Each structure stands twice: as structure tokens, then as C-alpha cells.
Amino acid sequence: MLRSDFLWGGAVAANQLEGAYDLDGKGLSSADCMTAGAIDRAREYTDGVVPGKYYPSHNAIDFYHRYPEDIALFAEMGFKGFRTSIAWSRIYPNGDDAVPNEAGLSYYDSLFDECLKYGIQPVITLSHYETPYALVQKYGSWKNRKLIEFFLKYSRTVFERYREKVRYWMTFNEINCICMNPAMTAGMREKDPQLIYQAAHYQLLASAIVVKMGHEINRDFQIGMMMTYPLSYAKTCNPLDNLANMEEMDRHYYFSDVQCRGYYSNKAKEYLKKMGVTIDAELGDDEILREGIVDYIGFSYYVSMVSSAEPDARSAEGNLLRGGRNPYLKATDWGWQIDPVGLRLSLNNLYDRYQKPLFIVENGLGAEDSIEADGAIHDSYRVDYLRQHVKALREAVEEDGVEVIGYLPWGCIDLVSAGTGEMKKRYGFIHVDRNNDGSGTLKRRKKDSFYWYKKVIESNGENLD
Ligand code: BGP
């Protein structure tokens, strides 16, 4: 049985659904400067907003104005938790402002109140793939140590303001993805490992300080890390493939080891040496990391990969992960390999390694949906995906004894894809009438998966039919 306070719900991120990118004093963010792409066309990172280009975050699904309707629908499904992020540039429009923007703060007050009205706990990511654009321009974003100071100021402001409204927090979304896409995740254009790992060090420090500070502000805060779990299998039983697989996983444990144990592992240090990277650390950094161990591990899980010692084509994908194809698995239309057993393995791996509560804060299937003449949306493919993953989650809890706080599938309402900027790659239980080019009425419609998930939540995961 899952625990009685299991947090069923869904997850989103501010820049992928709010829209209102320049309203009520909000500053531009790095995400506002990303154009729309497609499966075969990468998103562009422009210098500021270039007239004539299309930026999907600017209006997104207009959650900024429509949240009461959307949260009422989440409540109808029975949500207990709702993960979203705070747009940093709504609070500090330039990142280095002396005082916060009251309009931004009161927006999140109203949003969280609306959730709490239905007994839905907000689960808040402090930084989900957006940095105030002024910090990118003026300071070079996270490669500059000054960013720590700005992030702390912002975090303190929101911790104090929402002290009584939010209990579950996460610091950086998918912190391990900085290595794969520093532009999207951290607002940095450079691909140089020296700069990337230096920036990662600053994010790890910022996260650790924030954990400590949050506990001082409210002892009940639960502050987690957030990684994408990069489950990978060795391609064959050739020991060399297993070695390659271990190295692949270690690139990601680099981050979770620091956040869960409070120090860089020896392997992490060797890895840096191999890459010729020297972290510029200050006296006291080790202590900061030691004192900022997270309370839980939030992670996203969508796909699994295959690693091999052969430098063969890395043909399977996630939006940030790359690996080999697995002949035992099917993939989505976007090439993401579907592996529910992999979720059970991931939960076991993480729990064995850290013995910390786990929180699945993203999982789901991105697919195109079609609307029938009567307005229905029969998304049985999405129900199948989710059913198998919830089953795997239950097995991990009930048969393996793993401790799981909750399940918040991604994109509980259709939103802009982070990887491609498309709208047609839909994850939601709720359909939003908006197209890739920004056209559409924004009307919300319940899909078949909406009714299915309602039953799952009502039965605390027992009824998966
Ligand atoms: C994760 C991100 C999310 C989200 C999700 C789905 O990596 O944290 O922001 O978008 O993946 O990916 P996509 O939107 O590319 O389909």
C-alpha cells in the first residue's frame, strides 16, 4: 500500500505555461529568449527578444490568468500536490534589484491560496530552466559566483513570503542537465567543460546555502534536490560495456552525491582531472556543501538508455539525454524509449545509494492528441504509459520497500515543450486548444486520461483499470 498521505498530483514549470512574460513588472528571463523548434529543428537562443521571431513562453497557455479554472480541474481529479516553479524574474525582474516586485509576489500568493483552498499542496521549484535575462547579460549567468548572492536573496524573499503556504521546495530543476544543455538549463551559451563545471559548483553551493537557510526560516520545510534520473543499461555483458555504463551513470551521480552526501566523491574529482577541469573553490566551500544536504530527492524519469564501449551512434533520445537504442523497448513519436520497469530500477538505485525519501516529480508521455467530433480525446496511449509506471512505482514501494513521497506526472495540463518549444507534444490530462504557431482559443478539455487519473487518486493507486 502507498502511504495515506501520498502526494498524487501533477507538475509544470512557470515558463512553460504562465505566459504574461512582460506583465505586472516581470523581467525578461533566459527562457523568454528561446524560439520554438521541432523534433528536427533545435530551438534558438537569441540575444534578447528579436522582432519577427516566435517565442512560445511569451503567452504559453496563459495560466497566469486562467489558473483558477485550471486548479479547479486539478482539484476535480483529486490532486493532493501541484508542482510548479516561481519565475525568478517576476520577483526580481533584473535579478540584482534592491527590492522585490510586489506584483510578482502577490501573484504567487493568490496562486498558492487557490491551491490550498482545495487542499492541494504547492511543491515549488526555485529555478526551473530560467534565469533573469539581465543576469545573463550583465554577469554571464551562472559562470559568475555573484549569481549565488542573487539566488540567495531571491530564495530568502520567497521562503519568508510563503513560509506558511509552501512546505515542499526544490532548488534547481534537473541540476545534472547543465552538462548537456547549459544554455537551456543555466542561461550559458558556452560549452567549455571548465565553465560548465565551475557554474555547476556555484549552483551546488547556492543549493546548499538555500537548504540551510530554508530550515532556519521554517523547520518544517522539506527542501529537495531535483535531477533527471539517467537510467542506463550496458549494451551487452561485455565487461567493457558495463564499465562504460558505470561511467555514464557516474556523470550524473556527480551532482546527487554532492547534494545528498555533502561532498564531491573521489570519482567526481578524478573525472574533473581527466577533463582537465580545475574548480575554483573558496575556503569554506566544503563546509557549505556539508551543511546543505537535501531532505529528499526529487527526480524526473521518462526514458532509459543503453551505454556501450563502442563509440557507436547514440541514436535514442530524451530531450537532454542521449544513448543507444534498446531492442526490448518501444519509443514514443519523439524517440523517447518507454521503460516502466526502469522506473522501479531507478527508485531502487536511488534509495539504495542514499536512503532518502524519493519524490517522482516528472514522468509522462508526450504525444499528439486528436479531438473527436463530440469533443472527446481518447488518449489510451497516455493511460497505458502512466498505468505501467504507477504499477512499477507500487512494486518498488510494496515489494522493494522504497520510500516514495508522491507522484507528480509532468505537464498535467498541456504546455510548451521544453525540448522543442512545441505545443503539439502534449502530456496533459487536460487538453489546451493552442497550436505550435500560437493560434487557438486556449479552451480547456478533459481527456480520457483525466477520468482515469481521478480513479487512480481516489483509490490511492489501487485501481489502475
Ligand atoms: C524535463 C523538464 C521539463 C519538461 C520535461 C518534458 O526535462 O524538466 O521542463 O519539459 O522534461 O520534456 P519536453 O518538454 O522536452 O518534452
PDB file of N, CA and C in Angstrom, residues 216-289:
ATOM      1  N   GLU A 216      16.265  27.284   8.559  1.00  0.00           N
ATOM      2  CA  GLU A 216      16.256  28.309   9.612  1.00  0.00           C
ATOM      3  C   GLU A 216      14.967  29.121   9.570  1.00  0.00           C
ATOM      4  N   ILE A 217      14.453  29.314   8.368  1.00  0.00           N
ATOM      5  CA  ILE A 217      13.221  30.112   8.224  1.00  0.00           C
ATOM      6  C   ILE A 217      12.003  29.313   8.685  1.00  0.00           C
ATOM      7  N   ASN A 218      11.980  28.045   8.342  1.00  0.00           N
ATOM      8  CA  ASN A 218      10.887  27.185   8.809  1.00  0.00           C
ATOM      9  C   ASN A 218      11.411  25.752   8.943  1.00  0.00           C
ATOM     10  N   ARG A 219      11.436  25.297  10.180  1.00  0.00           N
ATOM     11  CA  ARG A 219      11.993  23.972  10.458  1.00  0.00           C
ATOM     12  C   ARG A 219      11.251  22.855   9.714  1.00  0.00           C
ATOM     13  N   ASP A 220       9.998  23.134   9.352  1.00  0.00           N
ATOM     14  CA  ASP A 220       9.192  22.109   8.677  1.00  0.00           C
ATOM     15  C   ASP A 220       9.415  22.042   7.173  1.00  0.00           C
ATOM     16  N   PHE A 221      10.154  22.990   6.632  1.00  0.00           N
ATOM     17  CA  PHE A 221      10.400  22.939   5.187  1.00  0.00           C
ATOM     18  C   PHE A 221      11.067  21.621   4.818  1.00  0.00           C
ATOM     19  N   GLN A 222      10.625  21.057   3.717  1.00  0.00           N
ATOM     20  CA  GLN A 222      11.292  19.903   3.123  1.00  0.00           C
ATOM     21  C   GLN A 222      11.918  20.410   1.832  1.00  0.00           C
ATOM     22  N   ILE A 223      13.228  20.418   1.783  1.00  0.00           N
ATOM     23  CA  ILE A 223      13.897  21.009   0.620  1.00  0.00           C
ATOM     24  C   ILE A 223      14.695  19.929  -0.102  1.00  0.00           C
ATOM     25  N   GLY A 224      14.325  19.718  -1.339  1.00  0.00           N
ATOM     26  CA  GLY A 224      14.931  18.614  -2.083  1.00  0.00           C
ATOM     27  C   GLY A 224      15.832  19.069  -3.201  1.00  0.00           C
ATOM     28  N   MET A 225      16.616  18.115  -3.711  1.00  0.00           N
ATOM     29  CA  MET A 225      17.335  18.323  -4.961  1.00  0.00           C
ATOM     30  C   MET A 225      16.412  17.850  -6.077  1.00  0.00           C
ATOM     31  N   MET A 226      16.789  18.097  -7.311  1.00  0.00           N
ATOM     32  CA  MET A 226      15.997  17.606  -8.433  1.00  0.00           C
ATOM     33  C   MET A 226      16.956  17.253  -9.556  1.00  0.00           C
ATOM     34  N   MET A 227      16.898  15.986  -9.974  1.00  0.00           N
ATOM     35  CA  MET A 227      17.751  15.539 -11.081  1.00  0.00           C
ATOM     36  C   MET A 227      16.903  14.807 -12.106  1.00  0.00           C
ATOM     37  N   THR A 228      17.398  14.705 -13.322  1.00  0.00           N
ATOM     38  CA  THR A 228      16.763  13.759 -14.225  1.00  0.00           C
ATOM     39  C   THR A 228      17.495  12.459 -13.988  1.00  0.00           C
ATOM     40  N   TYR A 229      16.744  11.364 -13.770  1.00  0.00           N
ATOM     41  CA  TYR A 229      17.438  10.114 -13.489  1.00  0.00           C
ATOM     42  C   TYR A 229      17.791   9.442 -14.814  1.00  0.00           C
ATOM     43  N   PRO A 230      19.083   9.262 -15.037  1.00  0.00           N
ATOM     44  CA  PRO A 230      19.544   8.847 -16.359  1.00  0.00           C
ATOM     45  C   PRO A 230      19.738   7.339 -16.451  1.00  0.00           C
ATOM     46  N   LEU A 231      18.706   6.558 -16.160  1.00  0.00           N
ATOM     47  CA  LEU A 231      18.908   5.105 -16.123  1.00  0.00           C
ATOM     48  C   LEU A 231      19.500   4.619 -17.439  1.00  0.00           C
ATOM     49  N   SER A 232      20.579   3.863 -17.300  1.00  0.00           N
ATOM     50  CA  SER A 232      21.249   3.362 -18.490  1.00  0.00           C
ATOM     51  C   SER A 232      21.631   1.906 -18.260  1.00  0.00           C
ATOM     52  N   TYR A 233      21.531   1.082 -19.318  1.00  0.00           N
ATOM     53  CA  TYR A 233      21.922  -0.339 -19.244  1.00  0.00           C
ATOM     54  C   TYR A 233      23.169  -0.535 -20.089  1.00  0.00           C
ATOM     55  N   ALA A 234      24.005  -1.514 -19.666  1.00  0.00           N
ATOM     56  CA  ALA A 234      25.131  -1.880 -20.526  1.00  0.00           C
ATOM     57  C   ALA A 234      24.560  -2.582 -21.760  1.00  0.00           C
ATOM     58  N   LYS A 235      25.129  -2.291 -22.910  1.00  0.00           N
ATOM     59  CA  LYS A 235      24.589  -2.854 -24.147  1.00  0.00           C
ATOM     60  C   LYS A 235      24.698  -4.387 -24.171  1.00  0.00           C
ATOM     61  N   THR A 236      25.785  -4.918 -23.642  1.00  0.00           N
ATOM     62  CA  THR A 236      25.974  -6.380 -23.599  1.00  0.00           C
ATOM     63  C   THR A 236      26.599  -6.724 -22.249  1.00  0.00           C
ATOM     64  N   CYS A 237      26.834  -8.051 -22.034  1.00  0.00           N
ATOM     65  CA  CYS A 237      27.512  -8.419 -20.791  1.00  0.00           C
ATOM     66  C   CYS A 237      29.022  -8.297 -20.922  1.00  0.00           C
ATOM     67  N   ASN A 238      29.505  -7.743 -21.997  1.00  0.00           N
ATOM     68  CA  ASN A 238      30.925  -7.431 -22.114  1.00  0.00           C
ATOM     69  C   ASN A 238      31.304  -6.482 -20.972  1.00  0.00           C
ATOM     70  N   PRO A 239      32.272  -6.906 -20.142  1.00  0.00           N
ATOM     71  CA  PRO A 239      32.648  -6.035 -19.013  1.00  0.00           C
ATOM     72  C   PRO A 239      32.959  -4.604 -19.445  1.00  0.00           C
ATOM     73  N   LEU A 240      33.471  -4.438 -20.647  1.00  0.00           N
ATOM     74  CA  LEU A 240      33.802  -3.079 -21.096  1.00  0.00           C
ATOM     75  C   LEU A 240      32.550  -2.231 -21.299  1.00  0.00           C
ATOM     76  N   ASP A 241      31.475  -2.887 -21.735  1.00  0.00           N
ATOM     77  CA  ASP A 241      30.211  -2.151 -21.853  1.00  0.00           C
ATOM     78  C   ASP A 241      29.710  -1.747 -20.470  1.00  0.00           C
ATOM     79  N   ASN A 242      29.918  -2.633 -19.496  1.00  0.00           N
ATOM     80  CA  ASN A 242      29.486  -2.321 -18.125  1.00  0.00           C
ATOM     81  C   ASN A 242      30.293  -1.176 -17.529  1.00  0.00           C
ATOM     82  N   LEU A 243      31.552  -1.162 -17.876  1.00  0.00           N
ATOM     83  CA  LEU A 243      32.395  -0.058 -17.412  1.00  0.00           C
ATOM     84  C   LEU A 243      31.907   1.262 -18.021  1.00  0.00           C
ATOM     85  N   ALA A 244      31.613   1.212 -19.309  1.00  0.00           N
ATOM     86  CA  ALA A 244      31.121   2.428 -19.988  1.00  0.00           C
ATOM     87  C   ALA A 244      29.807   2.871 -19.358  1.00  0.00           C
ATOM     88  N   ASN A 245      28.971   1.900 -19.004  1.00  0.00           N
ATOM     89  CA  ASN A 245      27.678   2.218 -18.401  1.00  0.00           C
ATOM     90  C   ASN A 245      27.874   2.869 -17.030  1.00  0.00           C
ATOM     91  N   MET A 246      28.801   2.295 -16.260  1.00  0.00           N
ATOM     92  CA  MET A 246      29.067   2.872 -14.939  1.00  0.00           C
ATOM     93  C   MET A 246      29.533   4.329 -15.085  1.00  0.00           C
ATOM     94  N   GLU A 247      30.418   4.542 -16.055  1.00  0.00           N
ATOM     95  CA  GLU A 247      30.923   5.917 -16.236  1.00  0.00           C
ATOM     96  C   GLU A 247      29.798   6.876 -16.627  1.00  0.00           C
ATOM     97  N   GLU A 248      28.887   6.374 -17.449  1.00  0.00           N
ATOM     98  CA  GLU A 248      27.757   7.207 -17.873  1.00  0.00           C
ATOM     99  C   GLU A 248      26.914   7.608 -16.649  1.00  0.00           C
ATOM    100  N   MET A 249      26.603   6.642 -15.794  1.00  0.00           N
ATOM    101  CA  MET A 249      25.789   6.950 -14.615  1.00  0.00           C
ATOM    102  C   MET A 249      26.542   7.881 -13.662  1.00  0.00           C
ATOM    103  N   ASP A 250      27.856   7.657 -13.549  1.00  0.00           N
ATOM    104  CA  ASP A 250      28.659   8.482 -12.626  1.00  0.00           C
ATOM    105  C   ASP A 250      28.641   9.958 -12.995  1.00  0.00           C
ATOM    106  N   ARG A 251      28.510  10.255 -14.285  1.00  0.00           N
ATOM    107  CA  ARG A 251      28.469  11.666 -14.707  1.00  0.00           C
ATOM    108  C   ARG A 251      27.296  12.387 -14.044  1.00  0.00           C
ATOM    109  N   HIS A 252      26.268  11.604 -13.719  1.00  0.00           N
ATOM    110  CA  HIS A 252      25.060  12.202 -13.124  1.00  0.00           C
ATOM    111  C   HIS A 252      25.085  12.131 -11.599  1.00  0.00           C
ATOM    112  N   TYR A 253      25.630  10.997 -11.078  1.00  0.00           N
ATOM    113  CA  TYR A 253      25.758  10.901  -9.616  1.00  0.00           C
ATOM    114  C   TYR A 253      26.696  11.980  -9.079  1.00  0.00           C
ATOM    115  N   TYR A 254      27.528  12.509  -9.947  1.00  0.00           N
ATOM    116  CA  TYR A 254      28.410  13.634  -9.605  1.00  0.00           C
ATOM    117  C   TYR A 254      27.617  14.666  -8.791  1.00  0.00           C
ATOM    118  N   PHE A 255      26.406  14.974  -9.280  1.00  0.00           N
ATOM    119  CA  PHE A 255      25.588  16.027  -8.661  1.00  0.00           C
ATOM    120  C   PHE A 255      24.855  15.523  -7.419  1.00  0.00           C
ATOM    121  N   SER A 256      24.171  14.376  -7.565  1.00  0.00           N
ATOM    122  CA  SER A 256      23.360  13.898  -6.434  1.00  0.00           C
ATOM    123  C   SER A 256      24.259  13.506  -5.256  1.00  0.00           C
ATOM    124  N   ASP A 257      25.470  13.030  -5.540  1.00  0.00           N
ATOM    125  CA  ASP A 257      26.376  12.701  -4.430  1.00  0.00           C
ATOM    126  C   ASP A 257      26.660  13.948  -3.590  1.00  0.00           C
ATOM    127  N   VAL A 258      26.918  15.060  -4.262  1.00  0.00           N
ATOM    128  CA  VAL A 258      27.212  16.292  -3.510  1.00  0.00           C
ATOM    129  C   VAL A 258      25.979  16.718  -2.725  1.00  0.00           C
ATOM    130  N   GLN A 259      24.824  16.691  -3.375  1.00  0.00           N
ATOM    131  CA  GLN A 259      23.622  17.224  -2.711  1.00  0.00           C
ATOM    132  C   GLN A 259      23.089  16.297  -1.614  1.00  0.00           C
ATOM    133  N   CYS A 260      23.354  14.999  -1.744  1.00  0.00           N
ATOM    134  CA  CYS A 260      22.832  14.055  -0.736  1.00  0.00           C
ATOM    135  C   CYS A 260      23.864  13.683   0.316  1.00  0.00           C
ATOM    136  N   ARG A 261      25.166  13.810  -0.031  1.00  0.00           N
ATOM    137  CA  ARG A 261      26.196  13.405   0.942  1.00  0.00           C
ATOM    138  C   ARG A 261      26.983  14.595   1.485  1.00  0.00           C
ATOM    139  N   GLY A 262      26.975  15.678   0.721  1.00  0.00           N
ATOM    140  CA  GLY A 262      27.632  16.885   1.211  1.00  0.00           C
ATOM    141  C   GLY A 262      29.075  17.048   0.780  1.00  0.00           C
ATOM    142  N   TYR A 263      29.524  16.240  -0.163  1.00  0.00           N
ATOM    143  CA  TYR A 263      30.898  16.422  -0.668  1.00  0.00           C
ATOM    144  C   TYR A 263      31.045  15.771  -2.038  1.00  0.00           C
ATOM    145  N   TYR A 264      32.055  16.232  -2.774  1.00  0.00           N
ATOM    146  CA  TYR A 264      32.375  15.619  -4.071  1.00  0.00           C
ATOM    147  C   TYR A 264      33.008  14.257  -3.813  1.00  0.00           C
ATOM    148  N   SER A 265      32.556  13.252  -4.539  1.00  0.00           N
ATOM    149  CA  SER A 265      33.148  11.923  -4.377  1.00  0.00           C
ATOM    150  C   SER A 265      34.546  11.915  -4.994  1.00  0.00           C
ATOM    151  N   ASN A 266      35.340  10.914  -4.615  1.00  0.00           N
ATOM    152  CA  ASN A 266      36.676  10.790  -5.216  1.00  0.00           C
ATOM    153  C   ASN A 266      36.570  10.630  -6.720  1.00  0.00           C
ATOM    154  N   LYS A 267      35.559   9.868  -7.133  1.00  0.00           N
ATOM    155  CA  LYS A 267      35.377   9.653  -8.580  1.00  0.00           C
ATOM    156  C   LYS A 267      35.111  10.968  -9.280  1.00  0.00           C
ATOM    157  N   ALA A 268      34.293  11.816  -8.634  1.00  0.00           N
ATOM    158  CA  ALA A 268      33.970  13.113  -9.248  1.00  0.00           C
ATOM    159  C   ALA A 268      35.270  13.907  -9.427  1.00  0.00           C
ATOM    160  N   LYS A 269      36.102  13.861  -8.408  1.00  0.00           N
ATOM    161  CA  LYS A 269      37.359  14.626  -8.500  1.00  0.00           C
ATOM    162  C   LYS A 269      38.246  14.076  -9.620  1.00  0.00           C
ATOM    163  N   GLU A 270      38.294  12.743  -9.734  1.00  0.00           N
ATOM    164  CA  GLU A 270      39.096  12.133 -10.807  1.00  0.00           C
ATOM    165  C   GLU A 270      38.537  12.512 -12.179  1.00  0.00           C
ATOM    166  N   TYR A 271      37.216  12.538 -12.251  1.00  0.00           N
ATOM    167  CA  TYR A 271      36.547  12.878 -13.512  1.00  0.00           C
ATOM    168  C   TYR A 271      36.938  14.295 -13.946  1.00  0.00           C
ATOM    169  N   LEU A 272      36.952  15.204 -12.989  1.00  0.00           N
ATOM    170  CA  LEU A 272      37.337  16.583 -13.310  1.00  0.00           C
ATOM    171  C   LEU A 272      38.789  16.615 -13.817  1.00  0.00           C
ATOM    172  N   LYS A 273      39.648  15.846 -13.121  1.00  0.00           N
ATOM    173  CA  LYS A 273      41.066  15.820 -13.539  1.00  0.00           C
ATOM    174  C   LYS A 273      41.188  15.331 -14.967  1.00  0.00           C
ATOM    175  N   LYS A 274      40.467  14.228 -15.258  1.00  0.00           N
ATOM    176  CA  LYS A 274      40.513  13.653 -16.608  1.00  0.00           C
ATOM    177  C   LYS A 274      40.108  14.672 -17.662  1.00  0.00           C
ATOM    178  N   MET A 275      39.167  15.520 -17.297  1.00  0.00           N
ATOM    179  CA  MET A 275      38.699  16.519 -18.271  1.00  0.00           C
ATOM    180  C   MET A 275      39.564  17.768 -18.272  1.00  0.00           C
ATOM    181  N   GLY A 276      40.530  17.806 -17.360  1.00  0.00           N
ATOM    182  CA  GLY A 276      41.399  18.992 -17.288  1.00  0.00           C
ATOM    183  C   GLY A 276      40.681  20.180 -16.665  1.00  0.00           C
ATOM    184  N   VAL A 277      39.672  19.893 -15.828  1.00  0.00           N
ATOM    185  CA  VAL A 277      38.905  20.982 -15.203  1.00  0.00           C
ATOM    186  C   VAL A 277      39.412  21.206 -13.777  1.00  0.00           C
ATOM    187  N   THR A 278      39.648  22.445 -13.425  1.00  0.00           N
ATOM    188  CA  THR A 278      40.002  22.772 -12.039  1.00  0.00           C
ATOM    189  C   THR A 278      38.929  23.699 -11.498  1.00  0.00           C
ATOM    190  N   ILE A 279      38.275  23.256 -10.435  1.00  0.00           N
ATOM    191  CA  ILE A 279      37.227  24.095  -9.849  1.00  0.00           C
ATOM    192  C   ILE A 279      37.871  25.176  -8.989  1.00  0.00           C
ATOM    193  N   ASP A 280      37.464  26.379  -9.247  1.00  0.00           N
ATOM    194  CA  ASP A 280      37.944  27.488  -8.441  1.00  0.00           C
ATOM    195  C   ASP A 280      37.033  27.574  -7.211  1.00  0.00           C
ATOM    196  N   ALA A 281      37.512  27.012  -6.088  1.00  0.00           N
ATOM    197  CA  ALA A 281      36.688  26.989  -4.875  1.00  0.00           C
ATOM    198  C   ALA A 281      37.297  27.917  -3.835  1.00  0.00           C
ATOM    199  N   GLU A 282      36.447  28.446  -2.975  1.00  0.00           N
ATOM    200  CA  GLU A 282      36.945  29.319  -1.912  1.00  0.00           C
ATOM    201  C   GLU A 282      37.011  28.554  -0.606  1.00  0.00           C
ATOM    202  N   LEU A 283      37.795  29.069   0.302  1.00  0.00           N
ATOM    203  CA  LEU A 283      37.861  28.499   1.638  1.00  0.00           C
ATOM    204  C   LEU A 283      36.446  28.537   2.223  1.00  0.00           C
ATOM    205  N   GLY A 284      36.002  27.457   2.781  1.00  0.00           N
ATOM    206  CA  GLY A 284      34.643  27.472   3.337  1.00  0.00           C
ATOM    207  C   GLY A 284      33.631  26.789   2.434  1.00  0.00           C
ATOM    208  N   ASP A 285      33.965  26.588   1.156  1.00  0.00           N
ATOM    209  CA  ASP A 285      33.008  25.944   0.251  1.00  0.00           C
ATOM    210  C   ASP A 285      32.678  24.517   0.712  1.00  0.00           C
ATOM    211  N   ASP A 286      33.706  23.798   1.165  1.00  0.00           N
ATOM    212  CA  ASP A 286      33.471  22.400   1.594  1.00  0.00           C
ATOM    213  C   ASP A 286      32.464  22.362   2.727  1.00  0.00           C
ATOM    214  N   GLU A 287      32.621  23.307   3.636  1.00  0.00           N
ATOM    215  CA  GLU A 287      31.725  23.340   4.788  1.00  0.00           C
ATOM    216  C   GLU A 287      30.286  23.667   4.356  1.00  0.00           C
ATOM    217  N   ILE A 288      30.184  24.594   3.415  1.00  0.00           N
ATOM    218  CA  ILE A 288      28.851  24.950   2.898  1.00  0.00           C
ATOM    219  C   ILE A 288      28.162  23.709   2.334  1.00  0.00           C
ATOM    220  N   LEU A 289      28.893  22.954   1.535  1.00  0.00           N
ATOM    221  CA  LEU A 289      28.287  21.760   0.925  1.00  0.00           C
ATOM    222  C   LEU A 289      27.893  20.753   1.995  1.00  0.00           C
TER     223      LEU A 289
END
